[in-house]
Amino acid sequence: MARYNEFEFLKRELQDRISSGAIKHNEKGIYKVGYTFSDCKDRIFARGNDADSLAQNLLKNKNNRVAAKQKEEILDRRFDKIAIDWYETEIKGRGLGKNNIKNYKSLLNKHIISQFGFRDASEIMHSELQQYLNSLGKQYGQDHVRKVKNCLHNIFLYAQSNELIDRIPSFNLKMPNCQKFEQNKKDPVTIVDGLPLALKISSTDIQMKTILMIFFVYGIRTVELVSLKWNNINFMEKYIHITHSKYTDAITTKDKNSVTRYLPLCDTVANALKELKESNMPLNNDDEYIFRTRKSNKPITTKALDNYFVTLMRNMDIYNGATLYNNKIIESTNIRAFTPYAFRKRVTTKLDSMNFNDAITQQFIGHKPKSVKDKHYSCMTFEKDLRPQYKRYMKRAEEDLLSAIKTSEYL
């Protein structure tokens, strides 16, 4: 019977070739390049090696098409493809809000595709799903686990409606005993805790290491940092001249158009700047910008600086063991607050905790003076009034910085 089916296939294939004009037919038989085929119920007679080869190729092509079709069916049943199709059709196609769509995508990548992504959907068992939900219950709250459960069930319903699977393994899944959300919540990594690791990762990049030190000690804005030139650094008198502050420095000068303030230069930051200057010998003139891009060697922009910190946080996350899927972080170790603004916030909090008055804190951090007295009547100068006040903070900041550098050497 199988042999007869093969011949039936050959006859249909030959008929298709006849209709297309590739093979000619007459009363005596079927001809192709001078070789004759005669069809019988159970045998095909062919004269010549080319005729035999043609018959074998026809059967081989048939087998290849069957195998390709089976492979395509397996790919269609792969769980990650079904989940993505469900997301595109049922979630993005429903016109939900941006935040809802983003949450669904995060849930898919973090908990569903990463767990069952490359499996055949028809092979996933009910017991596997229940075991996975039980493991999630030990880490996450009840609401979060219920969202995962509902997503899994909707994906399998979508697969059955498209005739990709025969049964739905997500029926009758039970909710596990979940942890309370407050017990599972992680505290973000602080600047003090994260700085040693950041210095470790940036140990071969002198520029990034210097940027981290300046942000840690002074908490200046990104626009202030990228605008620094070598003539703003006075190594002899040990101060940094900030020339692009956001607000007018009415305490130091009465010129309303002036945007400038002075900050003391600590020894650790001074040494890092000197090392950076020596490494950039062709571009260390006084009127040159200090921080430059790696490729084009042009002055760095605030956008490029933000990208540096995004890359840094990613590397820190991976170093701490973050979960990756398709080279994307789907489960972070909570290093999300390591930004220039977080450094600035830490410096302001530190100054307040050391009982500096508001005028000193505003002057150091570059905030707009609040009171009329500070704005119009206070005439403090850097050398006489501000540097002695800053000395107490600078001592503490340099101690913390040296401690972070020492810790980074042991990581």
CSV table of C-alpha atoms in Angstrom, one decimal:
chain,number,residue,atom,x,y,z
A,1,MET,CA,0.0,0.0,0.0
A,2,ALA,CA,2.8,2.4,0.9
A,3,ARG,CA,4.5,1.5,-2.4
A,4,TYR,CA,1.3,2.3,-4.3
A,5,ASN,CA,1.0,5.7,-2.5
A,6,GLU,CA,4.6,6.6,-3.6
A,7,PHE,CA,3.7,5.9,-7.3
A,8,GLU,CA,0.5,7.9,-6.9
A,9,PHE,CA,2.5,10.8,-5.7
A,10,LEU,CA,4.9,10.4,-8.6
A,11,LYS,CA,2.1,10.4,-11.1
A,12,ARG,CA,0.6,13.6,-9.6
A,13,GLU,CA,4.0,15.2,-9.7
A,14,LEU,CA,4.5,14.2,-13.3
A,15,GLN,CA,1.1,15.5,-14.2
A,16,ASP,CA,1.9,18.9,-12.7
A,17,ARG,CA,5.1,19.0,-14.8
A,18,ILE,CA,3.1,18.0,-17.9
A,19,SER,CA,0.6,20.8,-17.4
A,20,SER,CA,3.5,23.3,-16.9
A,21,GLY,CA,5.2,22.2,-20.1
A,22,ALA,CA,8.3,20.9,-18.5
A,23,ILE,CA,7.5,17.4,-19.6
A,24,LYS,CA,5.8,16.4,-22.9
A,25,HIS,CA,3.2,13.6,-23.2
A,26,ASN,CA,2.1,11.5,-26.2
A,27,GLU,CA,0.2,8.3,-26.8
A,28,LYS,CA,3.2,6.1,-26.2
A,29,GLY,CA,4.1,7.5,-22.8
A,30,ILE,CA,5.7,10.4,-20.9
A,31,TYR,CA,8.9,11.9,-22.3
A,32,LYS,CA,11.5,14.2,-20.8
A,33,VAL,CA,14.8,14.8,-22.6
A,34,GLY,CA,14.4,11.6,-24.6
A,35,TYR,CA,13.7,9.2,-21.6
A,36,THR,CA,10.4,7.3,-21.4
A,37,PHE,CA,8.1,6.7,-18.3
A,38,SER,CA,5.3,4.1,-18.3
A,39,ASP,CA,2.9,4.1,-15.4
A,40,CYS,CA,1.3,0.9,-14.1
A,41,LYS,CA,-0.7,0.1,-11.0
A,42,ASP,CA,2.2,-1.0,-8.8
A,43,ARG,CA,5.4,-0.2,-10.8
A,44,ILE,CA,7.0,2.5,-12.8
A,45,PHE,CA,9.3,1.5,-15.6
A,46,ALA,CA,12.0,4.0,-16.6
A,47,ARG,CA,14.7,3.7,-19.2
A,48,GLY,CA,18.0,5.5,-18.5
A,49,ASN,CA,19.8,6.7,-15.4
A,50,ASP,CA,18.4,10.2,-15.7
A,51,ALA,CA,14.8,8.8,-15.4
A,52,ASP,CA,15.7,6.9,-12.2
A,53,SER,CA,17.4,10.0,-10.8
A,54,LEU,CA,14.3,12.1,-11.5
A,55,ALA,CA,12.0,9.7,-9.7
A,56,GLN,CA,14.4,9.7,-6.6
A,57,ASN,CA,14.5,13.5,-6.6
A,58,LEU,CA,10.7,13.7,-6.7
A,59,LEU,CA,10.4,11.5,-3.6
A,60,LYS,CA,13.2,13.4,-1.9
A,61,ASN,CA,11.5,16.7,-2.5
A,62,LYS,CA,8.3,15.3,-1.1
A,63,ASN,CA,10.0,14.1,2.1
A,64,ASN,CA,11.7,17.5,2.5
A,65,ARG,CA,8.4,19.3,2.2
A,66,VAL,CA,6.8,17.0,4.8
A,67,ALA,CA,9.8,17.6,7.2
A,68,ALA,CA,9.6,21.4,6.7
A,69,LYS,CA,5.9,21.4,7.4
A,70,GLN,CA,6.4,19.4,10.6
A,71,LYS,CA,9.2,21.8,11.7
A,72,GLU,CA,7.0,24.8,11.0
A,73,GLU,CA,4.2,23.2,13.1
A,74,ILE,CA,6.7,22.7,16.0
A,75,LEU,CA,7.8,26.4,15.7
A,76,ASP,CA,4.2,27.6,15.7
A,77,ARG,CA,3.7,25.6,18.9
A,78,ARG,CA,6.7,27.1,20.7
A,79,PHE,CA,5.6,28.8,23.8
A,80,ASP,CA,7.5,32.1,23.4
A,81,LYS,CA,6.0,32.6,19.9
A,82,ILE,CA,2.5,32.0,21.2
A,83,ALA,CA,3.1,34.3,24.1
A,84,ILE,CA,4.4,37.1,21.9
A,85,ASP,CA,1.5,36.6,19.4
A,86,TRP,CA,-1.0,36.8,22.3
A,87,TYR,CA,0.7,40.0,23.6
A,88,GLU,CA,0.6,41.7,20.1
A,89,THR,CA,-3.0,40.6,19.4
A,90,GLU,CA,-4.8,40.7,22.8
A,91,ILE,CA,-2.8,43.3,24.7
A,92,LYS,CA,-1.4,45.9,22.3
A,93,GLY,CA,-4.4,45.4,20.0
A,94,ARG,CA,-6.9,46.2,22.7
A,95,GLY,CA,-5.9,49.9,23.0
A,96,LEU,CA,-4.7,49.7,26.6
A,97,GLY,CA,-2.7,52.5,28.2
A,98,LYS,CA,1.0,52.7,27.9
A,99,ASN,CA,1.7,51.8,31.5
A,100,ASN,CA,-0.6,48.7,31.3
A,101,ILE,CA,1.1,47.5,28.1
A,102,LYS,CA,4.5,48.1,29.7
A,103,ASN,CA,3.5,46.1,32.8
A,104,TYR,CA,2.2,43.2,30.7
A,105,LYS,CA,5.5,43.2,28.7
A,106,SER,CA,7.6,43.2,31.8
A,107,LEU,CA,5.5,40.3,33.3
A,108,LEU,CA,5.9,38.2,30.1
A,109,ASN,CA,9.7,38.7,29.9
A,110,LYS,CA,10.4,38.3,33.6
A,111,HIS,CA,8.1,35.4,34.6
A,112,ILE,CA,6.6,33.6,31.6
A,113,ILE,CA,8.9,33.7,28.6
A,114,SER,CA,12.0,33.3,30.7
A,115,GLN,CA,10.6,30.2,32.3
A,116,PHE,CA,8.8,28.4,29.5
A,117,GLY,CA,10.0,30.3,26.4
A,118,PHE,CA,11.7,27.6,24.3
A,119,ARG,CA,9.3,24.8,25.2
A,120,ASP,CA,6.6,23.2,23.0
A,121,ALA,CA,3.3,24.5,24.4
A,122,SER,CA,1.7,21.0,23.9
A,123,GLU,CA,4.3,19.5,26.2
A,124,ILE,CA,3.9,21.8,29.2
A,125,MET,CA,2.1,20.0,32.0
A,126,HIS,CA,-0.3,21.2,34.7
A,127,SER,CA,2.1,20.0,37.5
A,128,GLU,CA,4.9,22.2,36.1
A,129,LEU,CA,2.7,25.3,36.1
A,130,GLN,CA,1.6,24.6,39.6
A,131,GLN,CA,5.1,24.1,40.9
A,132,TYR,CA,6.2,27.3,39.2
A,133,LEU,CA,3.4,29.3,40.9
A,134,ASN,CA,4.3,27.8,44.2
A,135,SER,CA,7.9,29.0,43.8
A,136,LEU,CA,6.7,32.5,42.9
A,137,GLY,CA,4.6,32.5,46.0
A,138,LYS,CA,7.7,32.3,48.2
A,139,GLN,CA,9.1,35.5,46.6
A,140,TYR,CA,6.2,37.7,45.6
A,141,GLY,CA,2.8,38.9,46.8
A,142,GLN,CA,-0.6,37.4,46.1
A,143,ASP,CA,-1.6,40.1,43.5
A,144,HIS,CA,1.6,39.6,41.5
A,145,VAL,CA,1.3,35.8,41.4
A,146,ARG,CA,-2.3,36.0,40.4
A,147,LYS,CA,-1.3,38.2,37.4
A,148,VAL,CA,1.2,35.6,36.3
A,149,LYS,CA,-1.5,32.8,36.7
A,150,ASN,CA,-4.0,34.8,34.6
A,151,CYS,CA,-1.5,35.6,31.9
A,152,LEU,CA,-0.5,31.9,31.6
A,153,HIS,CA,-4.2,30.8,31.4
A,154,ASN,CA,-5.0,33.5,28.7
A,155,ILE,CA,-2.0,32.5,26.6
A,156,PHE,CA,-3.0,28.8,26.6
A,157,LEU,CA,-6.6,29.8,25.8
A,158,TYR,CA,-5.3,31.8,22.9
A,159,ALA,CA,-3.2,28.8,21.7
A,160,GLN,CA,-6.2,26.5,21.8
A,161,SER,CA,-8.4,28.9,19.9
A,162,ASN,CA,-5.8,28.9,17.1
A,163,GLU,CA,-5.7,25.1,17.2
A,164,LEU,CA,-2.1,25.0,18.3
A,165,ILE,CA,-2.7,22.7,21.3
A,166,ASP,CA,-5.5,20.2,22.1
A,167,ARG,CA,-5.6,20.7,25.9
A,168,ILE,CA,-5.2,23.6,28.3
A,169,PRO,CA,-2.9,22.7,31.2
A,170,SER,CA,-3.6,25.9,33.1
A,171,PHE,CA,-7.1,24.8,34.2
A,172,ASN,CA,-7.7,24.5,38.0
A,173,LEU,CA,-4.3,26.0,39.0
A,174,LYS,CA,-4.4,26.8,42.7
A,175,MET,CA,-3.1,30.0,44.2
A,176,PRO,CA,-0.2,29.3,46.6
A,177,ASN,CA,0.4,30.8,50.0
A,178,CYS,CA,2.2,34.0,49.1
A,179,GLN,CA,4.5,36.2,51.0
A,180,LYS,CA,3.3,39.7,52.0
A,181,PHE,CA,4.4,42.4,49.6
A,182,GLU,CA,6.1,44.4,52.4
A,183,GLN,CA,8.3,41.5,53.3
A,184,ASN,CA,9.4,41.0,49.7
A,185,LYS,CA,10.2,44.6,48.9
A,186,LYS,CA,13.8,45.4,48.3
A,187,ASP,CA,15.5,48.6,49.3
A,188,PRO,CA,17.3,50.4,46.5
A,189,VAL,CA,21.1,50.3,46.6
A,190,THR,CA,22.4,53.5,48.1
A,191,ILE,CA,25.1,55.7,46.7
A,192,VAL,CA,27.5,54.9,49.5
A,193,ASP,CA,26.9,51.1,49.1
A,194,GLY,CA,27.1,51.2,45.3
A,195,LEU,CA,30.1,53.5,44.9
A,196,PRO,CA,32.8,50.8,45.5
A,197,LEU,CA,31.4,48.6,42.9
A,198,ALA,CA,31.0,51.5,40.4
A,199,LEU,CA,34.7,52.4,41.0
A,200,LYS,CA,35.7,48.7,40.5
A,201,ILE,CA,33.9,48.5,37.2
A,202,SER,CA,35.3,51.9,36.1
A,203,SER,CA,38.9,51.1,37.3
A,204,THR,CA,40.2,51.0,33.7
A,205,ASP,CA,38.4,54.2,32.7
A,206,ILE,CA,40.1,57.2,34.3
A,207,GLN,CA,37.5,59.7,33.1
A,208,MET,CA,34.5,57.8,34.4
A,209,LYS,CA,36.3,57.2,37.7
A,210,THR,CA,37.0,60.9,38.1
A,211,ILE,CA,33.4,61.8,37.2
A,212,LEU,CA,32.1,59.4,39.9
A,213,MET,CA,34.4,61.1,42.5
A,214,ILE,CA,33.3,64.6,41.6
A,215,PHE,CA,29.6,63.7,41.7
A,216,PHE,CA,30.1,61.9,45.1
A,217,VAL,CA,31.9,64.8,46.8
A,218,TYR,CA,30.2,67.8,45.2
A,219,GLY,CA,26.9,66.7,43.9
A,220,ILE,CA,27.0,69.1,41.0
A,221,ARG,CA,24.6,69.1,38.1
A,222,THR,CA,25.4,67.3,34.8
A,223,VAL,CA,25.5,70.5,32.9
A,224,GLU,CA,28.0,71.9,35.4
A,225,LEU,CA,30.2,68.9,35.0
A,226,VAL,CA,30.3,68.8,31.2
A,227,SER,CA,31.0,72.5,31.1
A,228,LEU,CA,34.2,72.3,33.3
A,229,LYS,CA,37.4,73.4,31.6
A,230,TRP,CA,41.0,73.0,32.8
A,231,ASN,CA,41.1,76.7,33.7
A,232,ASN,CA,38.2,76.1,36.1
A,233,ILE,CA,40.5,73.9,38.2
A,234,ASN,CA,43.1,75.7,40.4
A,235,PHE,CA,45.5,73.0,41.7
A,236,MET,CA,47.6,75.7,43.5
A,237,GLU,CA,44.9,77.3,45.6
A,238,LYS,CA,42.8,74.1,45.6
A,239,TYR,CA,39.4,75.2,44.4
A,240,ILE,CA,36.9,74.4,41.5
A,241,HIS,CA,35.2,77.2,39.7
A,242,ILE,CA,31.7,76.3,38.6
A,243,THR,CA,30.8,78.6,35.8
A,244,HIS,CA,27.5,77.2,34.4
A,245,SER,CA,25.2,77.0,37.5
A,246,LYS,CA,21.5,76.9,36.9
A,247,TYR,CA,20.8,79.8,39.2
A,248,THR,CA,22.5,83.2,39.7
A,249,ASP,CA,25.0,83.2,42.6
A,250,ALA,CA,23.7,86.3,44.4
A,251,ILE,CA,25.6,85.5,47.5
A,252,THR,CA,29.1,85.8,46.0
A,253,THR,CA,28.4,88.6,43.5
A,254,LYS,CA,25.7,91.2,42.9
A,255,ASP,CA,25.9,90.7,39.1
A,256,LYS,CA,22.5,89.2,38.1
A,257,ASN,CA,23.9,87.8,34.9
A,258,SER,CA,26.7,85.9,36.7
A,259,VAL,CA,26.4,82.1,37.1
A,260,THR,CA,29.4,81.1,39.2
A,261,ARG,CA,30.4,79.6,42.5
A,262,TYR,CA,33.6,78.2,44.1
A,263,LEU,CA,34.1,74.8,45.8
A,264,PRO,CA,37.2,73.6,47.6
A,265,LEU,CA,39.2,70.9,45.8
A,266,CYS,CA,40.0,67.8,48.0
A,267,ASP,CA,43.3,65.9,47.5
A,268,THR,CA,41.7,62.7,46.2
A,269,VAL,CA,39.7,64.5,43.4
A,270,ALA,CA,42.8,66.6,42.6
A,271,ASN,CA,45.0,63.5,42.1
A,272,ALA,CA,42.3,62.0,39.9
A,273,LEU,CA,42.1,65.1,37.8
A,274,LYS,CA,45.9,65.3,37.4
A,275,GLU,CA,46.0,61.7,36.3
A,276,LEU,CA,43.3,62.4,33.7
A,277,LYS,CA,45.2,65.5,32.5
A,278,GLU,CA,48.4,63.5,32.0
A,279,SER,CA,46.5,60.9,30.0
A,280,ASN,CA,45.1,63.6,27.7
A,281,MET,CA,48.3,65.4,26.9
A,282,PRO,CA,47.3,66.8,23.5
A,283,LEU,CA,44.1,68.2,24.9
A,284,ASN,CA,45.1,69.6,28.3
A,285,ASN,CA,45.2,73.3,27.5
A,286,ASP,CA,43.5,75.6,29.9
A,287,ASP,CA,40.7,76.5,27.5
A,288,GLU,CA,39.9,72.8,26.7
A,289,TYR,CA,37.0,70.9,28.2
A,290,ILE,CA,38.0,68.3,30.7
A,291,PHE,CA,35.6,65.5,29.9
A,292,ARG,CA,35.4,64.2,26.3
A,293,THR,CA,33.8,61.4,24.4
A,294,ARG,CA,35.8,58.2,23.9
A,295,LYS,CA,35.4,57.8,20.1
A,296,SER,CA,35.2,61.3,18.6
A,297,ASN,CA,37.2,63.0,21.4
A,298,LYS,CA,34.7,65.9,21.4
A,299,PRO,CA,33.4,67.6,24.6
A,300,ILE,CA,31.0,65.3,26.3
A,301,THR,CA,27.3,66.1,26.3
A,302,THR,CA,24.7,65.7,29.1
A,303,LYS,CA,23.0,63.0,27.0
A,304,ALA,CA,26.3,61.1,26.5
A,305,LEU,CA,26.9,61.3,30.3
A,306,ASP,CA,23.4,59.9,31.0
A,307,ASN,CA,24.2,57.0,28.6
A,308,TYR,CA,27.4,56.4,30.5
A,309,PHE,CA,25.4,56.0,33.7
A,310,VAL,CA,22.9,53.7,32.1
A,311,THR,CA,25.7,51.4,30.9
A,312,LEU,CA,27.3,51.6,34.3
A,313,MET,CA,24.1,50.6,36.2
A,314,ARG,CA,23.6,47.7,33.7
A,315,ASN,CA,27.2,46.4,34.4
A,316,MET,CA,26.7,46.8,38.1
A,317,ASP,CA,23.4,44.9,37.9
A,318,ILE,CA,25.0,42.0,35.9
A,319,TYR,CA,28.0,41.9,38.3
A,320,ASN,CA,25.6,41.5,41.2
A,321,GLY,CA,23.8,38.6,39.5
A,322,ALA,CA,20.9,40.1,37.7
A,323,THR,CA,18.7,37.7,35.6
A,324,LEU,CA,19.2,38.1,31.9
A,325,TYR,CA,17.0,37.0,29.0
A,326,ASN,CA,18.0,37.7,25.3
A,327,ASN,CA,20.7,40.0,26.8
A,328,LYS,CA,18.1,42.0,28.6
A,329,ILE,CA,17.9,42.4,32.4
A,330,ILE,CA,14.5,41.0,33.5
A,331,GLU,CA,15.2,40.8,37.2
A,332,SER,CA,17.3,43.6,38.6
A,333,THR,CA,19.3,43.6,41.8
A,334,ASN,CA,17.7,47.0,42.5
A,335,ILE,CA,20.6,49.3,41.3
A,336,ARG,CA,18.1,51.8,39.9
A,337,ALA,CA,19.0,54.9,41.9
A,338,PHE,CA,22.6,55.2,40.9
A,339,THR,CA,22.2,58.4,38.9
A,340,PRO,CA,23.8,61.9,39.0
A,341,TYR,CA,20.7,63.3,40.6
A,342,ALA,CA,21.0,60.7,43.4
A,343,PHE,CA,24.5,61.9,44.1
A,344,ARG,CA,23.2,65.4,44.3
A,345,LYS,CA,20.4,64.4,46.6
A,346,ARG,CA,22.9,62.6,48.9
A,347,VAL,CA,25.2,65.6,49.2
A,348,THR,CA,22.3,67.9,50.1
A,349,THR,CA,21.1,65.4,52.7
A,350,LYS,CA,24.6,65.0,54.1
A,351,LEU,CA,25.0,68.8,54.5
A,352,ASP,CA,21.6,69.0,56.3
A,353,SER,CA,22.6,66.1,58.6
A,354,MET,CA,25.8,68.0,59.6
A,355,ASN,CA,23.7,71.0,60.7
A,356,PHE,CA,24.8,73.4,58.0
A,357,ASN,CA,22.5,76.4,57.7
A,358,ASP,CA,20.3,76.8,54.6
A,359,ALA,CA,22.5,79.6,53.2
A,360,ILE,CA,25.6,77.5,53.2
A,361,THR,CA,23.8,74.4,51.8
A,362,GLN,CA,22.3,76.4,49.0
A,363,GLN,CA,25.6,78.0,48.1
A,364,PHE,CA,27.4,74.7,48.1
A,365,ILE,CA,24.8,72.8,46.0
A,366,GLY,CA,24.0,75.8,43.8
A,367,HIS,CA,20.3,76.3,44.8
A,368,LYS,CA,18.5,79.5,44.4
A,369,PRO,CA,18.5,81.5,47.7
A,370,LYS,CA,15.1,81.4,49.4
A,371,SER,CA,15.1,84.4,51.7
A,372,VAL,CA,15.4,88.0,50.9
A,373,LYS,CA,18.3,88.3,53.3
A,374,ASP,CA,20.3,85.6,51.6
A,375,LYS,CA,19.4,86.9,48.1
A,376,HIS,CA,20.1,90.7,48.6
A,377,TYR,CA,21.9,91.4,51.8
A,378,SER,CA,24.3,88.6,52.5
A,379,CYS,CA,27.9,89.3,51.2
A,380,MET,CA,29.8,86.1,52.0
A,381,THR,CA,33.0,85.5,50.1
A,382,PHE,CA,34.5,82.1,49.3
A,383,GLU,CA,38.0,82.4,50.9
A,384,LYS,CA,36.9,84.3,54.0
A,385,ASP,CA,33.4,82.9,54.8
A,386,LEU,CA,32.6,79.8,52.8
A,387,ARG,CA,35.8,77.8,52.7
A,388,PRO,CA,36.1,77.5,56.5
A,389,GLN,CA,32.5,76.4,56.6
A,390,TYR,CA,33.0,73.8,53.8
A,391,LYS,CA,36.1,72.4,55.5
A,392,ARG,CA,34.1,70.2,57.9
A,393,TYR,CA,32.0,68.7,55.2
A,394,MET,CA,35.0,68.2,52.8
A,395,LYS,CA,36.9,66.2,55.5
A,396,ARG,CA,33.9,63.8,56.0
A,397,ALA,CA,33.3,63.5,52.2
A,398,GLU,CA,37.0,62.7,51.5
A,399,GLU,CA,37.0,60.0,54.3
A,400,ASP,CA,33.9,58.4,52.7
A,401,LEU,CA,35.5,58.5,49.3
A,402,LEU,CA,38.8,57.0,50.4
A,403,SER,CA,36.8,54.3,52.2
A,404,ALA,CA,34.9,53.5,49.0
A,405,ILE,CA,38.1,53.4,47.0
A,406,LYS,CA,39.7,51.0,49.5
A,407,THR,CA,36.6,48.7,49.5
A,408,SER,CA,36.6,48.6,45.6
A,409,GLU,CA,40.1,47.1,45.7
A,410,TYR,CA,38.8,44.0,47.5
A,411,LEU,CA,35.9,43.4,45.2
